[in-house]
Coordinates of C-alpha atoms in Angstrom, one line a residue:
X133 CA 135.2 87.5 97.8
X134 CA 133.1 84.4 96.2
X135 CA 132.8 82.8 100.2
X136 CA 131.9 84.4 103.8
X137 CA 133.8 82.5 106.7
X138 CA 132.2 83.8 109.9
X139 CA 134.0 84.4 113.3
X140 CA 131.3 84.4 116.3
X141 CA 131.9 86.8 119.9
X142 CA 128.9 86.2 122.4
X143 CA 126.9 82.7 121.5
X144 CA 124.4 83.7 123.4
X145 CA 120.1 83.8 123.2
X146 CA 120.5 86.3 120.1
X147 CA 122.9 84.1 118.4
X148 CA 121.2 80.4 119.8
X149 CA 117.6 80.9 118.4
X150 CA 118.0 84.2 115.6
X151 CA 121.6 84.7 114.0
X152 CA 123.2 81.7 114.6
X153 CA 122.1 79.6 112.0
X154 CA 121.5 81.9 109.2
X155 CA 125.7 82.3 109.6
X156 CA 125.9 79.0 107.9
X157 CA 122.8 78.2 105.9
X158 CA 123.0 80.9 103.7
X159 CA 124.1 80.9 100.4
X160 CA 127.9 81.5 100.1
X161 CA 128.2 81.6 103.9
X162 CA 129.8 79.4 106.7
X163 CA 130.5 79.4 110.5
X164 CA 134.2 78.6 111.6
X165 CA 134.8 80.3 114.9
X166 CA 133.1 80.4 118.1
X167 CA 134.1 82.5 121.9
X168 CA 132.1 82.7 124.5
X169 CA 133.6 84.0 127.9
X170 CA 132.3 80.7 129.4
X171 CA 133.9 78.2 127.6
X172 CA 131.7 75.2 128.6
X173 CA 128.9 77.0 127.1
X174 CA 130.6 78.0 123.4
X175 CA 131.6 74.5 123.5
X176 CA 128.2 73.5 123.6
X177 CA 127.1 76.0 121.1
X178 CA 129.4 74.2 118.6
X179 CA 128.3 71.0 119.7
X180 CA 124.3 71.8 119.3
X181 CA 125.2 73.8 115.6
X182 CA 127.6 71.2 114.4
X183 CA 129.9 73.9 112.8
X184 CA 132.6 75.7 113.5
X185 CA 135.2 75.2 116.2
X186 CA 135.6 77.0 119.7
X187 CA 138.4 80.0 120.3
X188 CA 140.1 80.4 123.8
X189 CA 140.3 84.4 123.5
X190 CA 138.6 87.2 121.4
X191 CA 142.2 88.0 119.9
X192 CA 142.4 84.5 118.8
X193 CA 139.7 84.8 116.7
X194 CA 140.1 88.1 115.2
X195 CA 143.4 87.4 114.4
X196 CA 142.8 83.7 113.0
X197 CA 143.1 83.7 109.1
X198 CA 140.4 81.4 109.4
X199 CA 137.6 84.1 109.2
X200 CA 136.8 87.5 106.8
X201 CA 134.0 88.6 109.4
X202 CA 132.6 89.3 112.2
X203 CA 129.6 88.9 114.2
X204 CA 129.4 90.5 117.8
X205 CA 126.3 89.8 119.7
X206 CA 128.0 90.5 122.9
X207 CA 126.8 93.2 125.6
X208 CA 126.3 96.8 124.1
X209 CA 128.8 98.1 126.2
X210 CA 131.4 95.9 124.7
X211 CA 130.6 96.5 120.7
X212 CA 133.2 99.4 121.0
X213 CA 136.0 98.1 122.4
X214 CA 135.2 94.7 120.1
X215 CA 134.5 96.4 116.8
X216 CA 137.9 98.4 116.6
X217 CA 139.7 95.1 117.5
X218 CA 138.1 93.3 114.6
X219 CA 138.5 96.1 112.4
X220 CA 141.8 96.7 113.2
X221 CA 142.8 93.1 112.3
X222 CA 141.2 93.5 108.7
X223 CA 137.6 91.8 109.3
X224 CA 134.1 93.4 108.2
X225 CA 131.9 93.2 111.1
X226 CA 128.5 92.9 112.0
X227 CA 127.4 94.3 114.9
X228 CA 124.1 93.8 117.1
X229 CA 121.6 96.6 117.8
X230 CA 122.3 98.9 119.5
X231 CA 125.5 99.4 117.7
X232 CA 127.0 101.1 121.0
X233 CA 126.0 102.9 123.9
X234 CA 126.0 106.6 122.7
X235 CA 127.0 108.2 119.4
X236 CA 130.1 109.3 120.2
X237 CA 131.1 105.4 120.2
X238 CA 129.1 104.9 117.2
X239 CA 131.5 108.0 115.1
X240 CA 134.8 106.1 116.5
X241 CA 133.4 102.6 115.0
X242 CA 132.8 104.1 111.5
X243 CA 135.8 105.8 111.4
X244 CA 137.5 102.5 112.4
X245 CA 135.8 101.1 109.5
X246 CA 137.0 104.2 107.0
X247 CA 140.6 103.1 108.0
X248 CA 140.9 99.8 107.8
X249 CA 138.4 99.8 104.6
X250 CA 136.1 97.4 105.8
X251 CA 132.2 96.9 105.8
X252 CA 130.5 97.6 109.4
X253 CA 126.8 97.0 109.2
X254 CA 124.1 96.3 112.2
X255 CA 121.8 93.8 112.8
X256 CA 118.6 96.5 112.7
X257 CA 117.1 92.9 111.3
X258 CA 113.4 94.2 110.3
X259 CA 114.6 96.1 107.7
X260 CA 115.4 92.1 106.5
X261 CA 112.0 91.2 106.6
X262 CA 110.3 90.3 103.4
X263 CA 107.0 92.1 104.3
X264 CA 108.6 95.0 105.0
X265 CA 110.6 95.3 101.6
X266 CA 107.3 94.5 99.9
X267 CA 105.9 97.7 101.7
X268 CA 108.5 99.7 100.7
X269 CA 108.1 98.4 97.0
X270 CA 104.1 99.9 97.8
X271 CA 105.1 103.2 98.8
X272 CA 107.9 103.7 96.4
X273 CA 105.0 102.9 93.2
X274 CA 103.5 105.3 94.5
X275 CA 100.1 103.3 94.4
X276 CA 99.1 105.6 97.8
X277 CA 100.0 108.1 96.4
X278 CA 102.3 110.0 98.6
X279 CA 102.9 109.1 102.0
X280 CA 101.2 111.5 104.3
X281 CA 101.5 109.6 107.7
X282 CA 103.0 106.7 109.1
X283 CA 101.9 104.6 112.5
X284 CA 103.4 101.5 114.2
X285 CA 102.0 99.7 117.2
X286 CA 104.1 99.3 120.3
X287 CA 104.9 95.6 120.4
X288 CA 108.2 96.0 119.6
X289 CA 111.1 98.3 120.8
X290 CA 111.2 102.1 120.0
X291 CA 114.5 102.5 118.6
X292 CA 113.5 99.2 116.5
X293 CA 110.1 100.8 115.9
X294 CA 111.9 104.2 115.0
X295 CA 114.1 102.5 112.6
X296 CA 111.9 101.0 110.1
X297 CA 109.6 103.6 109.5
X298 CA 113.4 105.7 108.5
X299 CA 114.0 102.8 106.2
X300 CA 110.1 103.1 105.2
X301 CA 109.9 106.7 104.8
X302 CA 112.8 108.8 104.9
X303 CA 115.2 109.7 107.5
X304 CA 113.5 111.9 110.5
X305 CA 114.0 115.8 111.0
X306 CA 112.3 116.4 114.3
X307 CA 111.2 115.3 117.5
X308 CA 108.5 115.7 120.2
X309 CA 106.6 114.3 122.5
X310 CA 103.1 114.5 123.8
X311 CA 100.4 113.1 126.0
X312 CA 98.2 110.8 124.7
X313 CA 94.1 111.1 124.9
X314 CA 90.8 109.8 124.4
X315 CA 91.1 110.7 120.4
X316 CA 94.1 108.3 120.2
X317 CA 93.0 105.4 119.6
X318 CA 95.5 102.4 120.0
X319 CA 97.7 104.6 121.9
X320 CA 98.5 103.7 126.1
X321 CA 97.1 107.1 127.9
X322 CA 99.7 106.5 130.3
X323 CA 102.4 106.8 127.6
X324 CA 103.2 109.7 126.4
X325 CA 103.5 110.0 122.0
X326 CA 106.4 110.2 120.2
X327 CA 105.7 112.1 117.0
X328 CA 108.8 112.6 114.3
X329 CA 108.7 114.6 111.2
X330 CA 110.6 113.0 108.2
X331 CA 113.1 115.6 106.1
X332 CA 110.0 115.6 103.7
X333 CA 107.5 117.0 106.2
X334 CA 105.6 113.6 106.8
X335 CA 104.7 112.7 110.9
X336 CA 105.3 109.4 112.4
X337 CA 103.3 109.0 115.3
X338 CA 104.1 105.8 117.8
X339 CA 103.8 105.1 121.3
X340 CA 106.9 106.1 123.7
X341 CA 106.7 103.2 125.4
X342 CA 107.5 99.6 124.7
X343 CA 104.2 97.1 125.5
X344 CA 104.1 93.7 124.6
X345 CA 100.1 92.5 124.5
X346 CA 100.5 89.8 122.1
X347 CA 99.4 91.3 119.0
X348 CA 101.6 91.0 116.5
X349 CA 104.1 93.9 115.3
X350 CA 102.1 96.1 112.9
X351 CA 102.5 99.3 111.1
X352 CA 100.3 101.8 108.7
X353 CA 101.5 103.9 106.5
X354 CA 98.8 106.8 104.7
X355 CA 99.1 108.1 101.6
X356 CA 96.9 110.6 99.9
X357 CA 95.2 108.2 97.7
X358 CA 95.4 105.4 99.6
X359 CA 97.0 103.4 102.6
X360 CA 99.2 100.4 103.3
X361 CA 98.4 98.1 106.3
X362 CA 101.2 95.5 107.4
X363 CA 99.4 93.6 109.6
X364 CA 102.1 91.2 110.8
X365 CA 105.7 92.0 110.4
X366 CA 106.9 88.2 110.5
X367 CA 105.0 86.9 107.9
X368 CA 101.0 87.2 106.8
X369 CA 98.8 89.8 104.7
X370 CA 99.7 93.1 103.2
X371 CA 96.1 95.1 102.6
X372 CA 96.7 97.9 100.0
X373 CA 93.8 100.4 99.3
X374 CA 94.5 102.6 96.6
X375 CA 93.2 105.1 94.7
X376 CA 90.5 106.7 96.8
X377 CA 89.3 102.9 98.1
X378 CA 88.6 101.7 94.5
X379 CA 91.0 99.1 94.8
X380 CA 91.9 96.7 97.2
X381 CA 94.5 94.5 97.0
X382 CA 95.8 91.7 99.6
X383 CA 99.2 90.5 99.7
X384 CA 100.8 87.5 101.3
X385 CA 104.0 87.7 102.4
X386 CA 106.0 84.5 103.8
X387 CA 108.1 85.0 107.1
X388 CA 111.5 83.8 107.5
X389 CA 113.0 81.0 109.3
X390 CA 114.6 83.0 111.4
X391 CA 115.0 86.8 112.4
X392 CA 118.4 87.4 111.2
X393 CA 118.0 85.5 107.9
X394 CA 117.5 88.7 105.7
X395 CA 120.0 91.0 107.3
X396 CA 122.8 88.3 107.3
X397 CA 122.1 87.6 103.9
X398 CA 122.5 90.9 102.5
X399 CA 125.5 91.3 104.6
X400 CA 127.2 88.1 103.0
X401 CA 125.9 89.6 99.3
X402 CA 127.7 93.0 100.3
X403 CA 130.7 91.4 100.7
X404 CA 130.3 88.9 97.7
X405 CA 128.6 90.9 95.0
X406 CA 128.9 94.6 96.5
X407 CA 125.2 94.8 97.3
X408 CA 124.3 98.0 99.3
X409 CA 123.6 97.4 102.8
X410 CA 120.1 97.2 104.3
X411 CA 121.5 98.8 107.5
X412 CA 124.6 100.4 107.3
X413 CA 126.8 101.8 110.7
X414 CA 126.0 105.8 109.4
X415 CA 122.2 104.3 109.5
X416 CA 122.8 102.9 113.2
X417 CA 124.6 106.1 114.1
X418 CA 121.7 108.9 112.7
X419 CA 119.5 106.0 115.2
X420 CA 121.9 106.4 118.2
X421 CA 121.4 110.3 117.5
X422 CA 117.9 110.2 117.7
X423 CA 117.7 108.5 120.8
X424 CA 119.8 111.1 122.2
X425 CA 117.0 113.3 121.0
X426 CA 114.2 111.5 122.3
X427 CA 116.3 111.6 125.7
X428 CA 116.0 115.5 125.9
X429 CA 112.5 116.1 125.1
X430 CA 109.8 116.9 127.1
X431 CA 105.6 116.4 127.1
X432 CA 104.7 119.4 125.6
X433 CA 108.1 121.0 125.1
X434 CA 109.7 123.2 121.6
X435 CA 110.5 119.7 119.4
X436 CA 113.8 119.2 118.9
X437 CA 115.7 119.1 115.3
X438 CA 118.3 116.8 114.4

């Protein structure tokens, strides 16, 4: 496939001001059908973009020869249902976080996917960011060393928070919680922690709880000869101190013009030049699993292997 023609469900605030555009301005890439249930407001979608064309029904546009993919940025409780249909009429999808409601949903989308041979892939969009590819370029040098610890501030969701540290540091083994005190610093009291252990033996510790202050989205990761600050996940500096603080290096990293631009990207150049992808349905589905986890655990209770 040299070209990605793109089939919208659910132009909505995601799709308006994050995923819309990067749909048709990147490379190799185009928008050419639109639904929306209300149809006054996909019309206007199309209108404000300029591209595309507005669909009557869901079946329309999964059906239309018009399209190889889909985007769904519909409800979470619809992914499902809307998934199989696009799957089952031949298209690759890509499907907003989270990628369904439980796991169970999650195993019936992949296997939709196995059978009708097509690409499924979820917008987890941070792992798209270019600071957070050049981190993972640090830690995989090993210019830390190796990675002893990882932290992230709470400023943006947990499952989103969970996610890239995965994608940073390996896929997590455990689970537990804990209450916070005076000796974490940067942590809410009030919240209790959520500390995972990577297959590799390496704790992430974040906050439980989701709190917006207005700081930007941040993340640490140790190493034993060094660390890795991100101070800014959009865009900004990258400190490095390596080698027992005998080097310090700063790097700056652009941001994107929008959210959605790196994941959408390297779902068109899966499709076009059979690049891996940054964050596949089994990576959405492991998520969905440990947020079933996190569900069951208790302050102080046994922690809980996945």
């Amino acid at each position: 496939m040299e070209h990605v023609r793109w089939g919208v469900v659910g132009a909505g605030h995601v799709c308006e001001n994050m995923s819309g555009p990067p749909l048709y301005l990147v490379a190799h890439s185009s928008l050419e059908l639109v639904h929306r249930r209300n149809r006054e407001e996909g019309e206007e979608f199309v209108i404000r973009h300029g591209k595309g064309r507005y669909v009557e029904s869901f079946s329309e546009l999964v059906e239309s020869g018009d399209i190889d993919a889909v985007y769904i940025a519909t409800p979470t409780e619809l992914h499902e249902e809307q998934a199989l249909g696009a799957l089952e009429a031949g298209k690759h999808v890509l499907v907003e976080h989270p990628m369904a409601p439980g796991s169970g949903s999650c195993e019936r989308m992949l296997q939709a996917a196995d059978r009708a041979k097509r690409k499924l892939g979820v917008a987890l969009y941070r792992r798209g960011y270019p600071s957070v590819e050049k981190v993972r370029t640090v830690v995989q040098s090993g210019l830390i060393g190796t990675p002893i610890a990882g932290y992230v501030n709470s400023e943006f969701s947990t499952s989103q928070r969970i996610d890239l540290m995965r994608y940073l540091m390996g896929e997590m083994a455990e689970i537990s919680l804990r209450s916070a005190d005076v000796s974490d610093i940067g942590y809410d009291s009030a919240s209790p922690l959520l500390c995972l252990m990577t297959g590799k033996g390496i704790p992430v510790t974040m906050s439980l709880k989701w709190t917006e202050t207005g700081m930007p989205e941040g993340l640490l990761i140790e190493g034993d000869q060094g660390i890795v600050h991100l101070q800014d996940l959009k865009g900004g500096e990258i400190l490095v101190i390596a080698r027992g603080g005998e080097e310090k290096i700063s790097l700056s990293v652009p941001g994107l013009p929008f959210s959605h631009w790196g994941i959408v990207e390297n779902f068109v150049e899966s499709l076009t030049a059979g690049s891996p992808l940054l964050c596949s349905g089994e990576d959405a589905l492991n998520l969905a699993r440990i947020m079933e986890g996190i569900s069951r655990a208790k302050p102080g209770g046994r922690a809980i292997s996945l």
